[in-house]
PDB file of C-alpha atoms in Angstrom:
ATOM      1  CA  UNK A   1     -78.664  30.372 -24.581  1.00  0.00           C
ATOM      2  CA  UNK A   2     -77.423  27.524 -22.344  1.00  0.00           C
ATOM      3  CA  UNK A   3     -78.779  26.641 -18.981  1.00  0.00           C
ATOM      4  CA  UNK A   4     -77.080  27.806 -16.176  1.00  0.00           C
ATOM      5  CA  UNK A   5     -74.527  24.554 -14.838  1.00  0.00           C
ATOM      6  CA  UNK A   6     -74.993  23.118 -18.277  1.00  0.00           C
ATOM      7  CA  UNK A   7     -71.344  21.712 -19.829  1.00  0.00           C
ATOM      8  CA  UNK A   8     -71.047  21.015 -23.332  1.00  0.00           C
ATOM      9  CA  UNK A   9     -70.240  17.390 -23.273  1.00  0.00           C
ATOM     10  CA  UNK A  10     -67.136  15.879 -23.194  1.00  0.00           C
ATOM     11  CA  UNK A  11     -66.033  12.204 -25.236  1.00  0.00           C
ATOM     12  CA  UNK A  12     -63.827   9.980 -23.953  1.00  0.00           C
ATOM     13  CA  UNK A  13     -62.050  10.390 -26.958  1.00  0.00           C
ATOM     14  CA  UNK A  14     -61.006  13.458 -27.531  1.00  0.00           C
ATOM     15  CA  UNK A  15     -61.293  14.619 -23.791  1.00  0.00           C
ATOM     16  CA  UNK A  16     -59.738  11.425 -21.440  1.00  0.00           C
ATOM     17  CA  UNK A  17     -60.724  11.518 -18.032  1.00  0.00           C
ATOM     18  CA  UNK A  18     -56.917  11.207 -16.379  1.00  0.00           C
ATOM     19  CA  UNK A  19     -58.270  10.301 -12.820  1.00  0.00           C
ATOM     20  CA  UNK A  20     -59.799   7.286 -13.911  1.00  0.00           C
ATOM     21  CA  UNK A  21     -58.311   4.215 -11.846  1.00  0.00           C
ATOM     22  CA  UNK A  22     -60.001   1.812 -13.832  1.00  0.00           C
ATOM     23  CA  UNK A  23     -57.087  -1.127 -14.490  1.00  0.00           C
ATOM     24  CA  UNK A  24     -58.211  -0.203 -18.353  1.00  0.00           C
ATOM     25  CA  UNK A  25     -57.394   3.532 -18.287  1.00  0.00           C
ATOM     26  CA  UNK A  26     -54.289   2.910 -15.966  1.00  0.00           C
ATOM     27  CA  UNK A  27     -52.996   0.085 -18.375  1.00  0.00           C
ATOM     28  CA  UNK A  28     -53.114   2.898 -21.334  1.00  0.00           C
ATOM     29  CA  UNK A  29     -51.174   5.872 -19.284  1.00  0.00           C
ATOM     30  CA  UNK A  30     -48.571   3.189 -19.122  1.00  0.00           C
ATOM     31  CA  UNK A  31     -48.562   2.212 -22.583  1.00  0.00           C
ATOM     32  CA  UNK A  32     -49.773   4.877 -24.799  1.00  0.00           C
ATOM     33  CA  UNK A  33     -46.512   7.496 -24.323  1.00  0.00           C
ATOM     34  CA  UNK A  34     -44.482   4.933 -25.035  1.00  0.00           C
ATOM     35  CA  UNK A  35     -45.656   3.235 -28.058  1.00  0.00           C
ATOM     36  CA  UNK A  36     -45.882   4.243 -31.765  1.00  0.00           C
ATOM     37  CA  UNK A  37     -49.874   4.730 -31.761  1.00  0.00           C
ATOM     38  CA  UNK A  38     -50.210   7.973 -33.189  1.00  0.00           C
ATOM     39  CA  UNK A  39     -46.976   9.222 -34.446  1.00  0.00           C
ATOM     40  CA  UNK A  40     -46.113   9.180 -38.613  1.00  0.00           C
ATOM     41  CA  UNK A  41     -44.743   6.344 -39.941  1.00  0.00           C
ATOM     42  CA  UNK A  42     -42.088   8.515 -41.508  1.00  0.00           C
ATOM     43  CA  UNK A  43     -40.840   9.460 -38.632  1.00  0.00           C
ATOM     44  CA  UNK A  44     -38.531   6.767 -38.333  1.00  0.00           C
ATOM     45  CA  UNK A  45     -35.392   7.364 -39.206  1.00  0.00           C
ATOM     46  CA  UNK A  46     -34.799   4.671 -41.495  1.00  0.00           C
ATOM     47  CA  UNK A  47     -38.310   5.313 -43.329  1.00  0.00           C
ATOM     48  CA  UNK A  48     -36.968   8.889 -43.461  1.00  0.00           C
ATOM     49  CA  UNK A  49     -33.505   7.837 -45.285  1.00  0.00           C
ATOM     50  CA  UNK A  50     -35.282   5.641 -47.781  1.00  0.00           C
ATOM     51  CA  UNK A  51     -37.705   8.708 -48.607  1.00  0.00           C
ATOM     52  CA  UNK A  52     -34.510  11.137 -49.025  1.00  0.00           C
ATOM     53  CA  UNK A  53     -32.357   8.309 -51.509  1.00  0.00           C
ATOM     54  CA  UNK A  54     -36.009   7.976 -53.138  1.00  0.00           C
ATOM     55  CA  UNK A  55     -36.474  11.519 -53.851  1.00  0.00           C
ATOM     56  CA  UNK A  56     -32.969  12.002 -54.759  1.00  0.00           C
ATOM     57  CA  UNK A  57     -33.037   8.980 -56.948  1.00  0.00           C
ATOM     58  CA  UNK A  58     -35.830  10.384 -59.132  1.00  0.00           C
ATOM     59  CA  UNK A  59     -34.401  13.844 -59.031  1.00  0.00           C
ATOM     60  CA  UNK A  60     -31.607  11.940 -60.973  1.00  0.00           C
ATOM     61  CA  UNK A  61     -33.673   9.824 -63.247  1.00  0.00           C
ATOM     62  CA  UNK A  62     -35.891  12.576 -63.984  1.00  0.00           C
ATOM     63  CA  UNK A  63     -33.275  15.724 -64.588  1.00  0.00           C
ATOM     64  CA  UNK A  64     -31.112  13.119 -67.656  1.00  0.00           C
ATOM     65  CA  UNK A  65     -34.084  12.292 -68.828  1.00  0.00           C
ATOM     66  CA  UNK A  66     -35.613  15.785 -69.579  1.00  0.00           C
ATOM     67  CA  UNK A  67     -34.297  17.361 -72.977  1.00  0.00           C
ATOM     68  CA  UNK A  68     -32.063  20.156 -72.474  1.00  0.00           C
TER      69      UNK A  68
END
């Protein structure tokens, strides 16, 4: 049972204090929704084309090669 008042306690990185005024913490609001940090790297378009002509690619290699 937990004493009464007592939070479990939050990390900086999984639970960011937003009213921080810090020049760090402001500097990363800025930042952070703009850059890639985070996303998948196949999320780029191009990254995704290449994937799709790669897949098809074998698809084609692969279904002459197989005997019938």
């Amino acid at each position: 049972m937990e004493a009464p008042g007592f939070k479990e306690p939050a990390f900086e990185e999984f639970d960011p204090a937003s009213d921080c005024d810090c020049p760090g913490c402001a500097h990363w609001r800025r930042v952070l929704p703009h850059s890639r940090t985070g996303r998948h790297p196949a999320a780029h378009p191009a990254a995704h084309r290449a994937i799709v002509l790669a897949a098809a690619a074998s698809t084609v290699l692969v279904g002459h090669a197989a005997p019938a």
